[in-house]
Coordinates of C-alpha atoms in Angstrom, one line a residue:
X1 CA 151.6 -83.3 219.7
X2 CA 151.0 -80.6 217.1
X3 CA 148.1 -79.3 219.2
X4 CA 150.6 -78.6 222.0
X5 CA 152.9 -76.9 219.5
X6 CA 150.2 -74.5 218.4
X7 CA 149.1 -74.0 222.1
X8 CA 152.7 -73.0 223.1
X9 CA 153.0 -70.8 220.0
X10 CA 149.8 -69.0 220.9
X11 CA 151.0 -68.5 224.5
X12 CA 154.3 -67.0 223.2
X13 CA 152.4 -64.6 221.0
X14 CA 150.3 -63.4 224.0
X15 CA 153.4 -63.1 226.1
X16 CA 155.3 -60.9 223.6
X17 CA 152.5 -58.6 222.5
X18 CA 154.7 -55.9 221.0
X19 CA 156.7 -58.4 218.9
X20 CA 153.5 -60.2 217.8
X21 CA 151.8 -56.9 216.8
X22 CA 154.7 -55.8 214.6
X23 CA 155.3 -59.2 213.1
X24 CA 151.7 -60.1 212.4
X25 CA 150.8 -56.5 211.4
X26 CA 153.6 -56.2 208.9
X27 CA 152.9 -59.5 207.3
X28 CA 149.1 -58.9 207.2
X29 CA 149.7 -55.4 205.6
X30 CA 152.0 -56.9 202.9
X31 CA 149.5 -59.6 202.1
X32 CA 146.6 -57.2 201.9
X33 CA 148.5 -54.9 199.5
X34 CA 149.4 -58.0 197.4
X35 CA 145.8 -59.1 197.4
X36 CA 144.4 -55.7 196.2
X37 CA 147.0 -55.5 193.5
X38 CA 146.3 -59.1 192.4
X39 CA 142.6 -58.4 192.3
X40 CA 143.2 -55.3 190.1
X41 CA 145.5 -57.3 187.8
X42 CA 142.9 -60.0 187.4
X43 CA 140.2 -57.4 186.6
X44 CA 142.5 -55.9 183.9
X45 CA 143.5 -59.3 182.4
X46 CA 139.9 -60.4 182.0
X47 CA 138.8 -57.1 180.5
X48 CA 136.0 -57.6 177.9
X49 CA 135.8 -61.3 178.9
X50 CA 132.2 -60.6 179.9
X51 CA 131.2 -60.9 176.3
X52 CA 130.8 -64.5 175.3
X53 CA 132.4 -64.0 171.8
X54 CA 135.3 -61.9 173.1
X55 CA 137.9 -64.1 171.4
X56 CA 136.2 -63.7 167.9
X57 CA 135.3 -60.0 168.0
X58 CA 137.6 -57.4 166.5
X59 CA 137.6 -53.8 165.5
X60 CA 138.6 -52.9 162.0
X61 CA 141.5 -50.4 162.2
X62 CA 143.7 -48.6 159.7
X63 CA 147.4 -47.9 159.2
X64 CA 148.1 -44.8 157.0
X65 CA 151.5 -43.5 156.0
X66 CA 152.0 -39.8 156.9
X67 CA 155.0 -37.7 157.7
X68 CA 157.4 -40.5 157.3
X69 CA 155.7 -43.1 159.4
X70 CA 152.5 -45.1 159.7
X71 CA 149.7 -43.7 161.9
X72 CA 147.1 -46.0 163.3
X73 CA 143.5 -45.2 164.0
X74 CA 140.0 -46.7 164.4
X75 CA 138.3 -44.4 161.9
X76 CA 137.4 -45.8 158.5
X77 CA 135.0 -45.2 155.6
X78 CA 131.4 -46.2 156.0
X79 CA 131.6 -48.2 152.8
X80 CA 134.4 -50.4 154.2
X81 CA 131.9 -52.5 156.1
X82 CA 129.8 -53.1 153.0
X83 CA 132.9 -54.1 151.1
X84 CA 133.9 -56.6 153.8
X85 CA 130.4 -58.1 153.7
X86 CA 130.4 -58.4 149.9
X87 CA 133.9 -59.5 149.2
X88 CA 134.8 -61.5 152.4
X89 CA 131.4 -62.5 153.7
X90 CA 132.4 -66.1 154.4
X91 CA 135.1 -64.9 156.8
X92 CA 132.7 -62.9 159.0
X93 CA 129.7 -63.7 161.1
X94 CA 128.8 -60.0 161.7
X95 CA 130.1 -56.8 160.3
X96 CA 128.6 -53.8 162.1
X97 CA 128.8 -50.1 161.5
X98 CA 129.0 -47.6 164.3
X99 CA 130.1 -44.1 165.3
X100 CA 131.4 -43.2 168.7
X101 CA 129.7 -43.6 172.1
X102 CA 128.8 -40.0 173.0
X103 CA 126.4 -38.2 175.4
X104 CA 122.9 -37.5 174.2
X105 CA 119.9 -35.9 175.9
X106 CA 117.1 -38.5 176.3
X107 CA 113.8 -36.9 177.2
X108 CA 110.6 -38.7 178.4
X109 CA 107.9 -36.5 179.8
X110 CA 109.5 -34.0 182.2
X111 CA 112.7 -36.0 182.5
X112 CA 115.6 -34.9 180.4
X113 CA 118.8 -36.8 181.3
X114 CA 122.3 -36.9 179.8
X115 CA 123.0 -40.5 178.8
X116 CA 125.9 -42.1 176.7
X117 CA 125.0 -44.3 173.8
X118 CA 125.7 -45.1 170.2
X119 CA 124.2 -46.1 166.8
X120 CA 124.6 -49.8 165.8
X121 CA 123.2 -52.3 163.5
X122 CA 120.7 -54.8 164.9
X123 CA 123.2 -57.7 165.3
X124 CA 125.1 -55.9 168.0
X125 CA 122.9 -57.6 170.6
X126 CA 124.1 -61.0 169.4
X127 CA 127.7 -59.9 168.9
X128 CA 128.1 -58.5 172.4
X129 CA 126.0 -61.2 174.0
X130 CA 123.6 -58.6 175.6
X131 CA 121.2 -60.2 178.1
X132 CA 117.7 -58.9 177.4
X133 CA 115.5 -58.2 180.4
X134 CA 112.4 -56.9 178.5
X135 CA 111.5 -56.8 174.8
X136 CA 113.3 -58.4 171.9
X137 CA 117.0 -58.4 170.9
X138 CA 115.9 -57.7 167.3
X139 CA 114.3 -54.4 168.3
X140 CA 116.8 -52.4 166.4
X141 CA 115.5 -53.7 163.1
X142 CA 112.9 -51.0 163.5
X143 CA 114.4 -47.7 162.5
X144 CA 112.5 -45.7 165.1
X145 CA 113.5 -48.0 168.0
X146 CA 115.8 -47.8 171.0
X147 CA 117.3 -50.3 173.4
X148 CA 118.0 -49.1 177.0
X149 CA 120.2 -50.5 179.7
X150 CA 118.5 -51.6 182.9
X151 CA 119.8 -48.6 184.9
X152 CA 118.6 -46.1 182.3
X153 CA 115.2 -47.7 182.0
X154 CA 114.8 -47.6 185.8
X155 CA 115.8 -43.9 185.9
X156 CA 113.0 -43.0 183.5
X157 CA 110.3 -45.5 184.2
X158 CA 111.0 -47.0 187.6
X159 CA 109.4 -50.4 188.0
X160 CA 106.9 -49.8 185.1
X161 CA 107.2 -51.8 181.9
X162 CA 109.1 -49.5 179.5
X163 CA 108.3 -51.4 176.3
X164 CA 106.5 -49.1 173.8
X165 CA 107.2 -45.9 175.6
X166 CA 108.4 -42.9 173.6
X167 CA 111.8 -41.2 174.2
X168 CA 113.0 -38.1 172.3
X169 CA 116.7 -38.1 171.4
X170 CA 118.5 -34.8 171.4
X171 CA 115.3 -33.1 170.3
X172 CA 115.8 -34.6 166.9
X173 CA 113.9 -37.9 166.8
X174 CA 111.2 -39.7 168.7
X175 CA 112.0 -43.4 169.2
X176 CA 110.1 -46.2 170.9
X177 CA 111.6 -48.4 173.6
X178 CA 111.9 -51.9 172.0
X179 CA 114.0 -53.6 174.6
X180 CA 115.9 -53.4 177.9
X181 CA 119.2 -55.2 178.4
X182 CA 121.3 -55.9 181.5
X183 CA 123.9 -53.2 182.3
X184 CA 127.3 -54.0 180.7
X185 CA 130.0 -54.6 183.4
X186 CA 132.6 -51.9 184.2
X187 CA 135.4 -54.1 182.9
X188 CA 134.1 -53.9 179.3
X189 CA 135.0 -51.5 176.5
X190 CA 131.3 -51.0 176.0
X191 CA 130.5 -50.1 179.7
X192 CA 129.3 -46.6 178.6
X193 CA 126.8 -48.1 176.1
X194 CA 123.7 -47.1 178.1
X195 CA 121.4 -47.1 175.1
X196 CA 121.6 -48.2 171.5
X197 CA 120.0 -46.6 168.4
X198 CA 119.6 -48.2 164.9
X199 CA 122.2 -47.5 162.3
X200 CA 119.4 -46.8 159.8
X201 CA 118.3 -43.9 162.0
X202 CA 121.8 -42.4 161.8
X203 CA 121.8 -42.7 158.1
X204 CA 118.4 -41.0 157.8
X205 CA 119.6 -38.2 160.0
X206 CA 122.7 -37.7 157.9
X207 CA 121.7 -38.1 154.2
X208 CA 125.1 -36.7 153.1
X209 CA 126.7 -40.1 153.8
X210 CA 124.9 -41.7 150.8
X211 CA 125.5 -38.6 148.7
X212 CA 129.3 -38.5 149.1
X213 CA 131.1 -38.3 145.7
X214 CA 134.2 -40.0 147.2
X215 CA 133.0 -42.4 149.9
X216 CA 136.4 -44.1 150.3
X217 CA 138.1 -40.8 151.0
X218 CA 136.5 -40.0 154.3
X219 CA 137.1 -41.8 157.6
X220 CA 134.3 -41.1 160.0
X221 CA 132.9 -44.4 161.2
X222 CA 133.9 -47.3 163.3
X223 CA 133.5 -50.9 162.1
X224 CA 133.3 -54.0 164.4
X225 CA 133.3 -57.5 163.3
X226 CA 132.9 -61.0 164.6
X227 CA 134.8 -63.5 162.5
X228 CA 133.2 -66.8 161.4
X229 CA 133.5 -69.8 163.6
X230 CA 135.8 -71.6 161.2
X231 CA 138.0 -68.5 160.5
X232 CA 141.4 -67.5 162.0
X233 CA 141.7 -63.9 163.2
X234 CA 145.3 -63.4 161.9
X235 CA 144.6 -65.0 158.5
X236 CA 141.4 -62.9 158.0
X237 CA 143.3 -59.7 159.0
X238 CA 146.0 -60.5 156.4
X239 CA 143.5 -61.2 153.8
X240 CA 141.7 -57.9 154.1
X241 CA 144.9 -55.7 154.4
X242 CA 144.6 -54.3 150.8
X243 CA 140.9 -53.9 150.6
X244 CA 141.0 -50.1 151.0
X245 CA 144.2 -49.6 148.9
X246 CA 142.4 -51.0 145.9
X247 CA 139.4 -48.7 146.3
X248 CA 140.9 -45.2 147.1
X249 CA 141.8 -42.6 144.6
X250 CA 145.4 -42.0 143.3
X251 CA 145.7 -39.3 146.0
X252 CA 144.6 -41.7 148.7
X253 CA 147.1 -44.4 147.7
X254 CA 149.9 -42.1 148.7
X255 CA 148.9 -42.9 152.3
X256 CA 149.3 -46.6 151.7
X257 CA 146.2 -47.6 153.8
X258 CA 146.5 -51.0 155.5
X259 CA 143.3 -52.5 156.9
X260 CA 143.7 -54.9 159.8
X261 CA 141.7 -56.5 162.7
X262 CA 142.5 -55.6 166.3
X263 CA 141.1 -58.4 168.5
X264 CA 138.8 -57.4 171.4
X265 CA 141.1 -59.3 173.8
X266 CA 143.8 -56.7 173.0
X267 CA 141.7 -53.5 173.0
X268 CA 142.3 -52.6 176.7
X269 CA 145.9 -53.8 177.3
X270 CA 147.5 -53.5 173.9
X271 CA 146.2 -50.3 172.4
X272 CA 149.4 -48.5 171.6
X273 CA 150.8 -48.4 168.1
X274 CA 154.0 -46.9 166.8
X275 CA 154.8 -46.8 163.1
X276 CA 152.2 -49.5 162.4
X277 CA 153.5 -51.9 165.1
X278 CA 151.6 -52.8 168.3
X279 CA 154.0 -51.7 171.1
X280 CA 151.8 -52.6 174.1
X281 CA 149.9 -50.2 176.2
X282 CA 148.2 -50.6 179.6
X283 CA 149.8 -54.1 179.9
X284 CA 153.0 -52.3 181.0
X285 CA 151.2 -50.9 184.0
X286 CA 149.7 -54.3 184.8
X287 CA 153.2 -55.9 185.0
X288 CA 154.6 -52.9 186.8
X289 CA 152.0 -53.2 189.6
X290 CA 152.4 -57.0 189.6
X291 CA 156.2 -56.6 190.3
X292 CA 155.3 -54.0 193.0
X293 CA 152.9 -56.5 194.6
X294 CA 155.5 -59.3 194.6
X295 CA 158.1 -56.8 196.0
X296 CA 155.8 -55.7 198.9
X297 CA 155.0 -59.3 199.8
X298 CA 158.6 -60.3 199.6
X299 CA 159.5 -57.3 201.8
X300 CA 156.9 -58.4 204.4
X301 CA 158.3 -61.9 204.4
X302 CA 161.9 -60.7 204.8
X303 CA 160.7 -58.5 207.7
X304 CA 159.0 -61.5 209.2
X305 CA 162.1 -63.7 209.0
X306 CA 164.4 -60.9 210.3
X307 CA 162.2 -60.5 213.4
X308 CA 162.0 -64.2 214.0
X309 CA 165.8 -64.5 213.7
X310 CA 166.4 -61.6 216.0
X311 CA 164.1 -63.2 218.6
X312 CA 165.7 -66.6 218.3
X313 CA 168.6 -65.5 220.7
X314 CA 166.0 -64.8 223.4
X315 CA 164.7 -68.3 223.0
X316 CA 168.0 -70.1 223.3
X317 CA 167.2 -70.9 227.0
X318 CA 164.0 -72.5 225.9
X319 CA 165.8 -74.6 223.3
X320 CA 168.4 -75.7 225.9
X321 CA 165.7 -76.8 228.4
X322 CA 163.9 -78.8 225.7
X323 CA 167.0 -80.6 224.6
X324 CA 167.9 -81.4 228.3
X325 CA 164.5 -83.1 228.7
X326 CA 164.8 -85.2 225.6
X327 CA 163.6 -83.1 222.6
X328 CA 165.2 -84.0 219.4
X329 CA 166.1 -81.7 216.4
X330 CA 163.0 -82.7 214.4
X331 CA 160.7 -81.8 217.3
X332 CA 162.3 -78.4 217.8
X333 CA 162.0 -77.7 214.0
X334 CA 158.3 -78.7 214.1
X335 CA 157.7 -76.4 217.1
X336 CA 159.1 -73.3 215.4
X337 CA 157.6 -74.2 212.1
X338 CA 154.2 -74.5 213.8
X339 CA 154.6 -71.1 215.4
X340 CA 155.5 -69.6 212.0
X341 CA 152.4 -71.2 210.4
X342 CA 150.2 -69.9 213.2
X343 CA 151.5 -66.3 212.7
X344 CA 151.1 -66.6 208.9
X345 CA 147.5 -67.9 209.3
X346 CA 146.6 -65.1 211.7
X347 CA 148.2 -62.5 209.4
X348 CA 146.3 -64.0 206.4
X349 CA 142.9 -63.7 208.2
X350 CA 143.7 -60.1 209.2
X351 CA 144.8 -59.3 205.6
X352 CA 141.5 -60.6 204.3
X353 CA 139.7 -58.2 206.7
X354 CA 142.0 -55.3 205.7
X355 CA 141.4 -55.9 202.0
X356 CA 137.6 -56.1 202.6
X357 CA 137.7 -52.8 204.4
X358 CA 139.8 -51.1 201.8
X359 CA 138.0 -52.5 198.8
X360 CA 135.3 -49.8 198.5
X361 CA 138.0 -47.0 198.6
X362 CA 140.2 -49.0 196.3
X363 CA 137.4 -49.4 193.8
X364 CA 136.9 -45.7 193.8

């Protein structure tokens, strides 16, 4: 019986090509738009989830009072990391120093390319869960070493084994390739980390860091942490809030520095702060586009229902004939419901095709 319903529905679609094109096309377009927006939202909501420890990684940030309100930033003193290790070591699995990911000129032979990278301490490979392709994840323990992403290693050495090869960084230091890691996905805050240099090398290139008379008075580094398995992120953040206030000079205390942990899961979507309070960020755009996607899909469904209702008058003769030969109400409902399901199915298949075609352009 249902087979005949779908067969009749298919014949009606072929008989009324203009109506079918508008109805199916409108519904398919609405579905395709909703799909693309849904895929984008999913990509945003799982940002940084590619790192196995994403729920236990945080960046050490700082609230400072200035001009009548608290300003929030990621810069902090280089000695802050050491203090966290010494005073709160049981609460952290890793405490890593870093600066900012910037472009550098990496030279090997006659190839001199602009690549983005950063200085980190050796445990960064474990903290970020980097997947090593060649070499050792402990390669950064050697001060004159470098870890390369797979794409950078290929651009310099092709299919050859890069381990042990020499690369010159910004015409300042020669380093030896100690490992190659799989490229970090685009939906990661570290996607531009194309190479990693040892933190010890940065200290040797900048001796003024150890010679500073007031090391707590200068914010020029970034600090990343992974809390211990038994620790709670909020509790640890509250515990370390005054660590800098107790170390700075009398002048520095006027800024009322408050140290806190900003979890990795919030870096991308909750990055805005106002007067020391997290006010959201990119998450507002995610919900805005989500509402837009639901609205577009709802509009397509309303358009579908309106067209079906408008056409129902033209099918009154068909309904009358069916009743006269014995069709009951449930059979008529099943007939029209089957036709709607058929249209929705065809529209869904077409929407998948449209979304697939649009995906490369949408990604750009």
